[in-house]
Short mmCIF file of C-alpha atoms in Angstrom, two decimals:
data_model
loop_
_atom_site.label_atom_id
_atom_site.label_comp_id
_atom_site.label_asym_id
_atom_site.label_seq_id
_atom_site.Cartn_x
_atom_site.Cartn_y
_atom_site.Cartn_z
CA MET A 37 29.93 35.30 19.92
CA SER A 38 26.31 34.68 20.88
CA LEU A 39 24.56 31.34 20.41
CA VAL A 40 22.31 32.91 17.78
CA GLU A 41 25.31 34.20 15.81
CA ASN A 42 26.97 30.80 16.08
CA ASN A 43 23.87 29.00 14.74
CA GLU A 44 23.61 31.46 11.87
CA GLN A 45 27.12 30.48 10.76
CA LEU A 46 26.26 26.80 10.63
CA CYS A 47 25.46 25.30 7.25
CA PRO A 48 21.78 24.39 6.63
CA GLU A 49 22.54 20.67 6.92
CA ALA A 50 24.12 21.12 10.35
CA GLN A 51 21.23 23.28 11.55
CA GLU A 52 18.75 20.69 10.32
CA GLU A 53 20.65 17.92 12.12
CA ILE A 54 20.63 19.90 15.39
CA ILE A 55 16.90 20.56 15.10
CA GLU A 56 16.21 16.90 14.36
CA ARG A 57 18.38 15.76 17.28
CA ASN A 58 16.61 18.14 19.67
CA LEU A 59 13.23 16.93 18.43
CA ARG A 60 14.18 13.29 18.99
CA GLN A 61 15.36 14.16 22.50
CA ARG A 62 12.06 15.87 23.32
CA VAL A 63 10.11 12.87 22.02
CA ARG A 64 12.22 10.49 24.13
CA GLU A 65 11.70 12.64 27.22
CA LYS A 66 7.96 12.76 26.62
CA TRP A 67 7.66 8.99 26.22
CA ALA A 68 9.86 8.42 29.26
CA LYS A 69 7.42 10.45 31.35
CA ILE A 70 4.44 8.56 29.92
CA ILE A 71 6.01 5.16 30.55
CA THR A 72 7.02 6.19 34.08
CA PHE A 73 3.47 7.32 34.80
CA VAL A 74 1.99 4.07 33.47
CA SER A 75 4.50 2.06 35.50
CA ILE A 76 3.56 3.84 38.72
CA ILE A 77 -0.14 3.25 38.10
CA ALA A 78 0.41 -0.40 37.18
CA ILE A 79 2.56 -1.04 40.26
CA ALA A 80 -0.07 0.52 42.46
CA LEU A 81 -2.74 -1.70 40.91
CA GLY A 82 -1.00 -5.03 40.81
CA GLY A 83 2.76 -5.36 40.79
CA LEU A 84 5.51 -6.10 38.28
CA ASN A 85 3.58 -8.41 35.93
CA ASP A 86 0.88 -5.82 35.49
CA THR A 87 3.58 -3.21 34.90
CA MET A 88 5.10 -5.25 32.09
CA ASP A 89 1.68 -5.84 30.53
CA ALA A 90 0.91 -2.15 30.72
CA LEU A 91 4.23 -1.20 29.14
CA GLU A 92 3.67 -3.69 26.34
CA LYS A 93 0.24 -2.21 25.67
CA VAL A 94 1.66 1.32 25.64
CA TYR A 95 4.38 0.21 23.23
CA THR A 96 1.92 -1.53 20.91
CA LEU A 97 -0.46 1.42 21.00
CA SER A 98 2.31 3.91 20.27
CA LEU A 99 3.51 1.86 17.28
CA SER A 100 -0.02 1.63 15.93
CA GLN A 101 -0.90 5.29 16.42
CA PHE A 102 2.34 7.02 15.53
CA THR A 103 4.13 4.75 13.03
CA ASP A 104 3.43 2.58 9.98
CA ILE A 105 5.45 -0.31 11.40
CA PRO A 106 2.51 -2.66 12.18
CA SER A 107 1.11 -2.17 8.67
CA HIS A 108 4.49 -2.87 7.07
CA ASN A 109 4.88 -5.97 9.25
CA LYS A 110 1.54 -7.31 8.07
CA LEU A 111 2.47 -6.90 4.42
CA ASP A 112 5.81 -8.61 5.04
CA ARG A 113 3.91 -11.78 5.98
CA ILE A 114 2.01 -11.95 2.69
CA TYR A 115 3.69 -13.45 -0.37
CA ILE A 116 2.85 -15.60 -3.38
CA ARG A 117 2.40 -19.33 -2.65
CA ALA A 118 2.16 -18.73 1.10
CA SER A 119 -0.61 -20.65 2.85
CA GLU A 120 -3.98 -18.95 2.60
CA ASP A 121 -4.25 -19.37 6.38
CA VAL A 122 -1.69 -16.56 6.76
CA LEU A 123 -4.29 -14.07 5.54
CA GLU A 124 -6.71 -14.61 8.43
CA GLU A 125 -3.87 -15.05 10.93
CA THR A 126 -2.61 -11.61 9.92
CA PHE A 127 -5.79 -9.63 9.25
CA GLY A 128 -8.63 -11.63 10.76
CA ALA A 129 -11.73 -12.51 8.77
CA PRO A 130 -12.14 -10.90 5.32
CA VAL A 131 -14.26 -7.75 5.31
CA TYR A 132 -15.61 -8.40 1.81
CA MET A 133 -15.79 -11.37 -0.57
CA LYS A 134 -16.81 -11.92 -4.18
CA LYS A 135 -16.39 -14.42 -6.99
CA SER A 136 -14.57 -13.73 -10.26
CA MET A 137 -15.87 -14.68 -13.70
CA SER A 138 -13.40 -17.59 -13.66
CA GLY A 139 -14.87 -18.90 -10.42
CA ASP A 140 -12.10 -17.78 -8.08
CA PHE A 141 -13.04 -16.38 -4.69
CA ILE A 142 -11.58 -12.95 -4.00
CA ARG A 143 -11.22 -11.91 -0.37
CA TYR A 144 -10.60 -8.37 0.86
CA TYR A 145 -8.80 -7.56 4.11
CA GLN A 146 -8.57 -4.18 5.79
CA ASP A 147 -5.78 -2.46 7.66
CA LYS A 148 -6.01 1.16 8.81
CA ARG A 149 -3.45 2.09 6.13
CA PHE A 150 -4.45 -0.15 3.21
CA VAL A 151 -6.91 -2.64 1.77
CA LEU A 152 -5.61 -5.94 0.39
CA SER A 153 -7.41 -8.23 -2.06
CA ALA A 154 -6.25 -11.82 -2.46
CA VAL A 155 -6.97 -14.72 -4.80
CA THR A 156 -6.22 -18.20 -3.47
CA ARG A 157 -6.07 -21.57 -5.20
CA ASP A 158 -5.38 -25.01 -3.73
CA GLY A 159 -4.84 -23.54 -0.28
CA ALA A 160 -2.17 -21.04 -1.35
CA ILE A 161 -2.05 -17.34 -2.23
CA SER A 162 -1.96 -17.06 -6.03
CA ALA A 163 -2.27 -13.28 -6.36
CA PHE A 164 -2.78 -10.23 -4.18
CA LEU A 165 -3.17 -6.49 -4.68
CA VAL A 166 -2.45 -3.74 -2.15
CA PHE A 167 -4.44 -0.48 -2.19
CA PRO A 168 -2.69 2.03 0.12
CA GLU A 169 -4.42 4.90 1.83
CA GLU A 170 -3.11 8.36 0.97
CA GLY A 171 0.18 9.02 2.75
CA PHE A 172 1.13 5.37 3.25
CA LEU A 173 4.07 4.07 1.19
CA PRO A 174 4.48 0.28 1.36
CA ASN A 175 7.83 -1.37 0.75
CA THR A 176 7.96 -2.10 -2.99
CA ASN A 177 11.67 -2.93 -3.26
CA GLU A 178 10.92 -6.43 -4.57
CA HIS A 179 8.56 -5.10 -7.25
CA SER A 180 9.77 -4.54 -10.80
CA GLY A 181 9.04 -0.84 -10.25
CA GLY A 182 11.39 -0.70 -7.29
CA GLU A 183 11.35 1.49 -4.19
CA PHE A 184 9.68 4.48 -5.83
CA LEU A 185 6.96 2.57 -7.68
CA LEU A 186 4.11 4.55 -6.10
CA GLU A 187 5.85 7.91 -6.46
CA GLN A 188 6.65 7.88 -10.19
CA ALA A 189 4.58 7.79 -13.36
CA PHE A 190 4.06 4.40 -15.00
CA SER A 191 6.38 5.52 -17.80
CA ALA A 192 9.35 5.44 -15.42
CA HIS A 193 9.19 1.66 -15.87
CA GLU A 194 9.38 0.69 -19.53
CA MET A 195 8.93 -3.09 -19.38
CA VAL A 196 5.27 -4.14 -19.80
CA ASN A 197 4.01 -7.62 -20.70
CA ASP A 198 0.28 -6.99 -20.69
CA ILE A 199 -2.25 -4.26 -19.92
CA ARG A 200 -5.97 -4.07 -19.17
CA LEU A 201 -8.22 -1.04 -18.90
CA ASN A 202 -11.84 -0.31 -18.16
CA SER A 203 -13.45 3.10 -18.50
CA SER A 204 -17.10 3.45 -17.62
CA ARG A 205 -19.41 5.47 -15.40
CA SER A 206 -19.38 2.82 -12.69
CA VAL A 207 -15.83 1.38 -12.79
CA SER A 208 -12.57 2.77 -14.18
CA TYR A 209 -9.13 1.22 -13.78
CA TYR A 210 -5.82 0.57 -15.54
CA ILE A 211 -3.59 -2.39 -14.69
CA GLU A 212 -0.34 -3.70 -16.16
CA GLU A 213 1.89 -6.70 -15.57
CA ASN A 214 5.54 -7.47 -16.20
CA SER A 215 7.93 -10.31 -15.48
CA GLU A 216 10.78 -8.38 -13.86
CA GLY A 217 11.53 -7.88 -10.16
CA ASP A 218 13.51 -9.65 -7.45
CA PHE A 219 11.45 -12.83 -7.72
CA SER A 220 10.54 -12.72 -11.40
CA ASN A 221 11.28 -16.44 -11.71
CA LEU A 222 8.49 -17.12 -9.21
CA TYR A 223 5.77 -14.58 -10.02
CA ASN A 224 4.97 -11.41 -11.97
CA SER A 225 4.79 -7.84 -10.70
CA VAL A 226 1.55 -5.89 -11.12
CA ALA A 227 0.79 -2.17 -10.86
CA GLY A 228 -2.30 -0.16 -11.62
CA TYR A 229 -4.49 2.85 -11.11
CA SER A 230 -8.04 2.67 -9.80
CA GLU A 231 -10.50 5.36 -8.80
CA PHE A 232 -11.02 3.73 -5.38
CA LEU A 233 -9.99 6.94 -3.58
CA GLY A 234 -12.09 9.21 -5.79
CA PRO A 235 -13.44 9.69 -9.33
CA LEU A 236 -11.07 10.38 -12.22
CA ASP A 237 -10.39 14.01 -13.05
CA ASP A 238 -11.39 15.27 -16.50
CA ASN A 239 -7.95 14.95 -18.09
CA THR A 240 -7.37 11.43 -16.76
CA LYS A 241 -10.86 10.41 -17.89
CA ARG A 242 -10.08 11.59 -21.43
CA LEU A 243 -6.88 9.55 -21.46
CA PHE A 244 -8.74 6.49 -20.18
CA ASP A 245 -11.44 6.91 -22.84
CA ALA A 246 -8.88 7.32 -25.64
CA LEU A 247 -7.04 4.11 -24.73
CA SER A 248 -10.31 2.25 -24.16
CA GLU A 249 -11.57 3.23 -27.61
CA SER A 250 -8.34 2.11 -29.31
CA MET A 251 -8.45 -1.23 -27.52
CA MET A 252 -12.10 -1.86 -28.44
CA LEU A 253 -11.57 -0.93 -32.11
CA GLY A 254 -8.41 -2.99 -32.42
CA ASP A 255 -6.31 0.04 -33.30
CA ASP A 256 -2.65 0.53 -32.43
CA VAL A 257 -2.71 1.33 -28.70
CA THR A 258 0.89 2.54 -28.46
CA LYS A 259 0.20 6.28 -28.58
CA PRO A 260 -2.77 6.39 -26.13
CA ALA A 261 -1.05 3.90 -23.81
CA VAL A 262 2.13 6.00 -23.69
CA ALA A 263 0.09 9.16 -23.05
CA LEU A 264 -1.75 7.52 -20.16
CA ARG A 265 1.40 6.02 -18.64
CA ASP A 266 3.12 9.42 -18.82
CA ALA A 267 0.26 11.13 -16.99
CA ILE A 268 -0.61 8.89 -14.03
CA THR A 269 1.18 7.27 -11.10
CA PRO A 270 0.29 3.81 -9.75
CA ASN A 271 -1.96 3.86 -6.69
CA PHE A 272 -1.98 0.11 -6.16
CA TYR A 273 0.41 -2.78 -6.76
CA GLY A 274 0.70 -6.51 -6.26
CA TYR A 275 2.12 -9.85 -7.32
CA SER A 276 0.59 -12.75 -9.21
CA ILE A 277 1.01 -16.14 -10.88
CA LEU A 278 -2.35 -15.62 -12.60
CA GLY A 279 -3.16 -13.57 -15.68
CA LEU A 280 -4.67 -10.11 -15.66
CA ASP A 281 -8.07 -11.54 -16.59
CA VAL A 282 -8.43 -12.83 -13.03
CA LEU A 283 -6.84 -9.79 -11.40
CA GLU A 284 -9.28 -7.39 -13.05
CA SER A 285 -11.96 -8.76 -10.74
CA ALA A 286 -9.72 -8.17 -7.70
CA ILE A 287 -9.26 -4.44 -8.34
CA LEU A 288 -10.85 -2.36 -5.59
CA THR A 289 -13.52 0.00 -6.91
CA LEU A 290 -14.75 3.26 -5.44
CA SER A 291 -18.05 1.78 -4.28
CA GLU A 292 -16.33 -1.27 -2.74
CA TYR A 293 -13.82 0.96 -0.95
CA ARG A 294 -16.60 3.08 0.52
CA LEU A 295 -18.52 0.00 1.62
CA ILE A 296 -15.47 -1.52 3.31
CA THR A 297 -14.12 1.59 5.01
CA GLU A 298 -17.41 3.04 6.23
CA GLN A 299 -18.42 -0.02 8.22
#
């Protein structure tokens, strides 16, 4: 029996496993050659210490360029009531700052895979929001929405304590808060949708306008809120010990995103 005939008799799962194993082997061989080449160059230029430095730089560069690990590691360092110093230790200086209506300073920090906004009080982080770039999925296991928070419609998560919405030509966003999650005794979970990556499409804009009108007129918002939550998926999330009134000012807008990312 030929190799081709043998492979054809394998189940799809087995074939996929073989392909994946071969791919991993090719990647390992490729990186082995790269590391060997760098080692030879480093040894020629300055000995073992330089070799180790070069290998460390190659490793760091490969993690940064080909994986999301550094971005995940940064987010792992940020949590509610941590010292505000952790923000600059992790991200460097803020790329953008503003003041909320309540007088809180809001600082924005940029990673290649997300933008983070943070509100601090008394030297500690009181709230932060994470705005991922397309294709980046942060770890949301501790959030009330769970692992698939950013992959499911809002309606997949029924518990909601409070909502806020703004629908205008300049700024449109929806944000909700609830008191569930792994650390619900310490802070609330927040999720929302903002047009920071691009303007709302026509259907989403109609849903935003319908809920906005009901909220302004004091009507029952149940029906328009359910319709909106059924139709859209969160594109940012966060945690907070503050109310949504403060967090509304920390939501990244389209113009702010463009300003931050185009510098």
